[in-house]
Every structure is written in structure tokens, then in C-alpha cells.
mmCIF file of C-alpha atoms in Angstrom:
data_model
loop_
_atom_site.group_PDB
_atom_site.id
_atom_site.type_symbol
_atom_site.label_atom_id
_atom_site.label_comp_id
_atom_site.label_asym_id
_atom_site.label_seq_id
_atom_site.Cartn_x
_atom_site.Cartn_y
_atom_site.Cartn_z
ATOM 1 C CA MET A 1 0.407 -33.730 16.781
ATOM 2 C CA SER A 2 -0.561 -30.867 14.928
ATOM 3 C CA GLU A 3 2.015 -27.815 13.869
ATOM 4 C CA THR A 4 1.941 -24.762 15.404
ATOM 5 C CA PRO A 5 1.150 -21.942 13.177
ATOM 6 C CA PHE A 6 3.711 -19.576 12.160
ATOM 7 C CA LYS A 7 3.142 -16.307 14.233
ATOM 8 C CA LEU A 8 4.171 -13.117 12.597
ATOM 9 C CA PRO A 9 5.331 -10.198 14.652
ATOM 10 C CA GLU A 10 2.328 -7.627 15.502
ATOM 11 C CA ILE A 11 1.437 -4.542 13.831
ATOM 12 C CA ASN A 12 3.660 -1.350 14.817
ATOM 13 C CA GLU A 13 6.191 -3.924 16.421
ATOM 14 C CA GLU A 14 9.797 -3.412 15.338
ATOM 15 C CA VAL A 15 11.091 -6.754 13.608
ATOM 16 C CA PRO A 16 14.635 -7.038 13.861
ATOM 17 C CA MET A 17 17.003 -8.605 10.851
ATOM 18 C CA PRO A 18 17.159 -11.857 12.467
ATOM 19 C CA ARG A 19 13.304 -12.251 12.700
ATOM 20 C CA ILE A 20 12.909 -10.776 9.076
ATOM 21 C CA LYS A 21 15.432 -13.831 7.855
ATOM 22 C CA GLU A 22 13.344 -16.248 9.543
ATOM 23 C CA ILE A 23 10.177 -14.858 7.955
ATOM 24 C CA CYS A 24 11.861 -14.826 4.655
ATOM 25 C CA GLN A 25 12.994 -18.613 5.108
ATOM 26 C CA HIS A 26 9.750 -19.955 6.460
ATOM 27 C CA PHE A 27 7.889 -18.189 3.403
ATOM 28 C CA ASN A 28 10.385 -19.260 0.564
ATOM 29 C CA LEU A 29 11.290 -15.716 -0.030
ATOM 30 C CA HIS A 30 14.926 -16.193 -0.379
ATOM 31 C CA ASP A 31 15.522 -13.728 -3.183
ATOM 32 C CA LEU A 32 14.059 -10.966 -0.950
ATOM 33 C CA TRP A 33 16.068 -12.059 2.212
ATOM 34 C CA GLU A 34 19.371 -11.802 -0.202
ATOM 35 C CA LYS A 35 18.220 -8.578 -1.349
ATOM 36 C CA ILE A 36 17.918 -7.646 2.232
ATOM 37 C CA GLU A 37 20.706 -8.784 3.322
ATOM 38 C CA LYS A 38 23.135 -7.486 0.667
ATOM 39 C CA ASP A 39 21.775 -3.629 1.220
ATOM 40 C CA PRO A 40 19.597 -3.585 4.226
ATOM 41 C CA PRO A 41 17.203 -0.555 4.190
ATOM 42 C CA ALA A 42 18.013 2.143 6.499
ATOM 43 C CA LEU A 43 14.668 1.885 8.521
ATOM 44 C CA THR A 44 13.712 -0.680 10.928
ATOM 45 C CA PHE A 45 10.900 -3.039 9.560
ATOM 46 C CA VAL A 46 7.737 -1.977 11.035
ATOM 47 C CA THR A 47 4.132 -3.090 9.246
ATOM 48 C CA ASP A 48 0.968 -1.331 9.804
ATOM 49 C CA GLY A 49 -1.004 -4.576 8.519
ATOM 50 C CA CYS A 50 -3.182 -3.966 5.648
ATOM 51 C CA THR A 51 -2.833 -0.200 5.097
ATOM 52 C CA MET A 52 -6.263 1.798 5.180
ATOM 53 C CA TRP A 53 -8.038 -1.690 4.853
ATOM 54 C CA PRO A 54 -9.365 -4.237 8.055
ATOM 55 C CA ASN A 55 -7.097 -7.064 8.445
ATOM 56 C CA VAL A 56 -10.031 -9.455 9.005
ATOM 57 C CA THR A 57 -12.763 -9.169 7.026
ATOM 58 C CA GLY A 58 -15.694 -11.560 6.803
ATOM 59 C CA GLY A 59 -14.321 -13.371 9.736
ATOM 60 C CA LYS A 60 -10.953 -14.144 7.848
ATOM 61 C CA SER A 61 -7.715 -12.698 8.786
ATOM 62 C CA ILE A 62 -5.563 -11.052 5.914
ATOM 63 C CA TYR A 63 -2.760 -10.021 8.033
ATOM 64 C CA GLN A 64 -0.313 -12.490 6.522
ATOM 65 C CA ALA A 65 -0.913 -11.199 2.955
ATOM 66 C CA CYS A 66 -0.550 -7.728 3.881
ATOM 67 C CA PHE A 67 2.436 -8.205 6.438
ATOM 68 C CA LEU A 68 4.602 -9.727 3.449
ATOM 69 C CA HIS A 69 3.213 -7.383 1.074
ATOM 70 C CA ASP A 70 4.795 -4.764 3.363
ATOM 71 C CA LEU A 71 8.107 -6.308 3.913
ATOM 72 C CA LYS A 72 8.551 -6.394 0.040
ATOM 73 C CA TYR A 73 7.257 -2.523 -0.269
ATOM 74 C CA TRP A 74 10.162 -2.133 2.741
ATOM 75 C CA ALA A 75 12.966 -3.476 1.030
ATOM 76 C CA GLY A 76 12.174 -2.093 -2.488
ATOM 77 C CA TYR A 77 14.278 0.276 -4.679
ATOM 78 C CA PRO A 78 13.137 3.423 -6.471
ATOM 79 C CA GLY A 79 12.502 2.091 -10.179
ATOM 80 C CA GLU A 80 11.837 -1.456 -9.538
ATOM 81 C CA ASP A 81 8.802 -1.339 -11.528
ATOM 82 C CA VAL A 82 8.167 -5.238 -12.239
ATOM 83 C CA GLU A 83 9.422 -6.187 -8.683
ATOM 84 C CA ARG A 84 6.403 -3.832 -7.160
ATOM 85 C CA LEU A 85 4.064 -5.189 -9.592
ATOM 86 C CA VAL A 86 4.793 -8.831 -8.602
ATOM 87 C CA ALA A 87 4.430 -7.843 -4.905
ATOM 88 C CA ASP A 88 1.251 -6.202 -5.844
ATOM 89 C CA ALA A 89 0.053 -9.264 -7.500
ATOM 90 C CA GLU A 90 1.287 -11.878 -5.190
ATOM 91 C CA LEU A 91 -0.825 -9.718 -2.413
ATOM 92 C CA MET A 92 -3.950 -10.077 -4.832
ATOM 93 C CA ILE A 93 -3.235 -13.932 -5.133
ATOM 94 C CA ASP A 94 -2.651 -14.549 -1.433
ATOM 95 C CA VAL A 95 -5.667 -12.204 -0.220
ATOM 96 C CA ALA A 96 -7.939 -14.229 -2.830
ATOM 97 C CA ARG A 97 -6.570 -17.480 -1.171
ATOM 98 C CA LEU A 98 -7.327 -16.578 2.077
ATOM 99 C CA ARG A 99 -10.972 -15.210 1.453
ATOM 100 C CA ASN A 100 -11.635 -17.723 -1.171
ATOM 101 C CA SER A 101 -12.750 -14.791 -3.293
ATOM 102 C CA THR A 102 -11.132 -12.546 -5.903
ATOM 103 C CA LYS A 103 -13.408 -9.375 -5.923
ATOM 104 C CA MET A 104 -11.712 -7.853 -2.780
ATOM 105 C CA ALA A 105 -8.480 -9.193 -3.783
ATOM 106 C CA GLU A 106 -8.826 -7.314 -6.984
ATOM 107 C CA THR A 107 -9.911 -4.268 -5.343
ATOM 108 C CA MET A 108 -7.187 -4.211 -3.345
ATOM 109 C CA PHE A 109 -4.458 -4.970 -5.901
ATOM 110 C CA HIS A 110 -5.910 -1.480 -7.861
ATOM 111 C CA GLY A 111 -5.719 0.545 -4.539
ATOM 112 C CA VAL A 112 -2.034 -0.367 -4.117
ATOM 113 C CA ARG A 113 -0.870 0.256 -7.529
ATOM 114 C CA VAL A 114 -2.335 3.744 -7.297
ATOM 115 C CA GLY A 115 -1.530 4.448 -3.338
ATOM 116 C CA GLY A 116 1.820 2.622 -3.295
ATOM 117 C CA MET A 117 3.700 4.299 -5.946
ATOM 118 C CA GLY A 118 7.409 5.313 -4.478
ATOM 119 C CA GLN A 119 7.023 8.681 -5.942
ATOM 120 C CA LEU A 120 4.158 9.649 -3.270
ATOM 121 C CA LYS A 121 6.657 9.117 -0.547
ATOM 122 C CA MET A 122 4.249 7.832 1.914
ATOM 123 C CA ALA A 123 5.119 5.738 4.841
ATOM 124 C CA PHE A 124 3.718 2.955 3.119
ATOM 125 C CA SER A 125 4.989 3.612 -0.358
ATOM 126 C CA TRP A 126 7.266 1.320 -2.406
ATOM 127 C CA GLY A 127 10.791 1.590 -0.791
ATOM 128 C CA PHE A 128 9.297 2.739 2.431
ATOM 129 C CA GLY A 129 12.271 1.525 4.430
ATOM 130 C CA ARG A 130 15.309 3.061 2.207
ATOM 131 C CA VAL A 131 16.021 6.813 2.396
ATOM 132 C CA ILE A 132 14.996 8.081 -0.991
#
């Protein structure tokens, strides 16, 4: 019997806290869940998938990597430079694994390092779930 793949919420779907807990448990993001549970972000979590990037490239979906990256960015606090770097590096690694290639993953990493700074206060910036 084959295992049913884990289904993530769709793009632009509001994700309630119990579902976020389930996702964090499934992907072993226990520290992230503790952070969220202790101090939930003010805004409801919604992902746009791979911001300014296709969710499917070369016939392979990278949506899962982008979803988890968005979840980490949503829960972030201002000044968490190390946590943001780790989230960005994990995105790069996840995309490289999903695509079995590093070129696009490295390009995405450099893009999120520049475009995801919390100081930009964009809808996708670090800490976008918190009132800054």
C-alpha cells in the first residue's frame, strides 16, 4: 500500500493554527511551532507560493519548499538575522533537492536574501505575519 502524499494548503488559502501545527509536526519544524504557539503572528498565514518565481519549473514542483519558507518568514521577528539566513539556506537546499540541481536554487537564495529583508516591509518580507 502506498502512502498518500502530504497535501499542503493551496496558494492564497488562509491556514488556521491547527493546520499550521500539523504542517510543522509533519516536517519536523518543532522549534518553529513552539515559536508560533508561544507568540502567534497577528496576521493569518497565507502563502503566495514561490514569490515572483514559478511554482513548477522543468516539470518539477518546488511549491513545498516555497510554502515552508513562507511559513518561516511569516513567523519571523525583526532582527532575527541568523534565523532568516537559515530559512533562506533551507529554501536553497530544498529547491536543489527537488530539482536535483543547484543553479536555480542558488539564484533563488540570492533573490530572497535581497528581496526578503524585513526593512522592506513587503507582503513577503521577513516577519510579514507580525505587526512591525
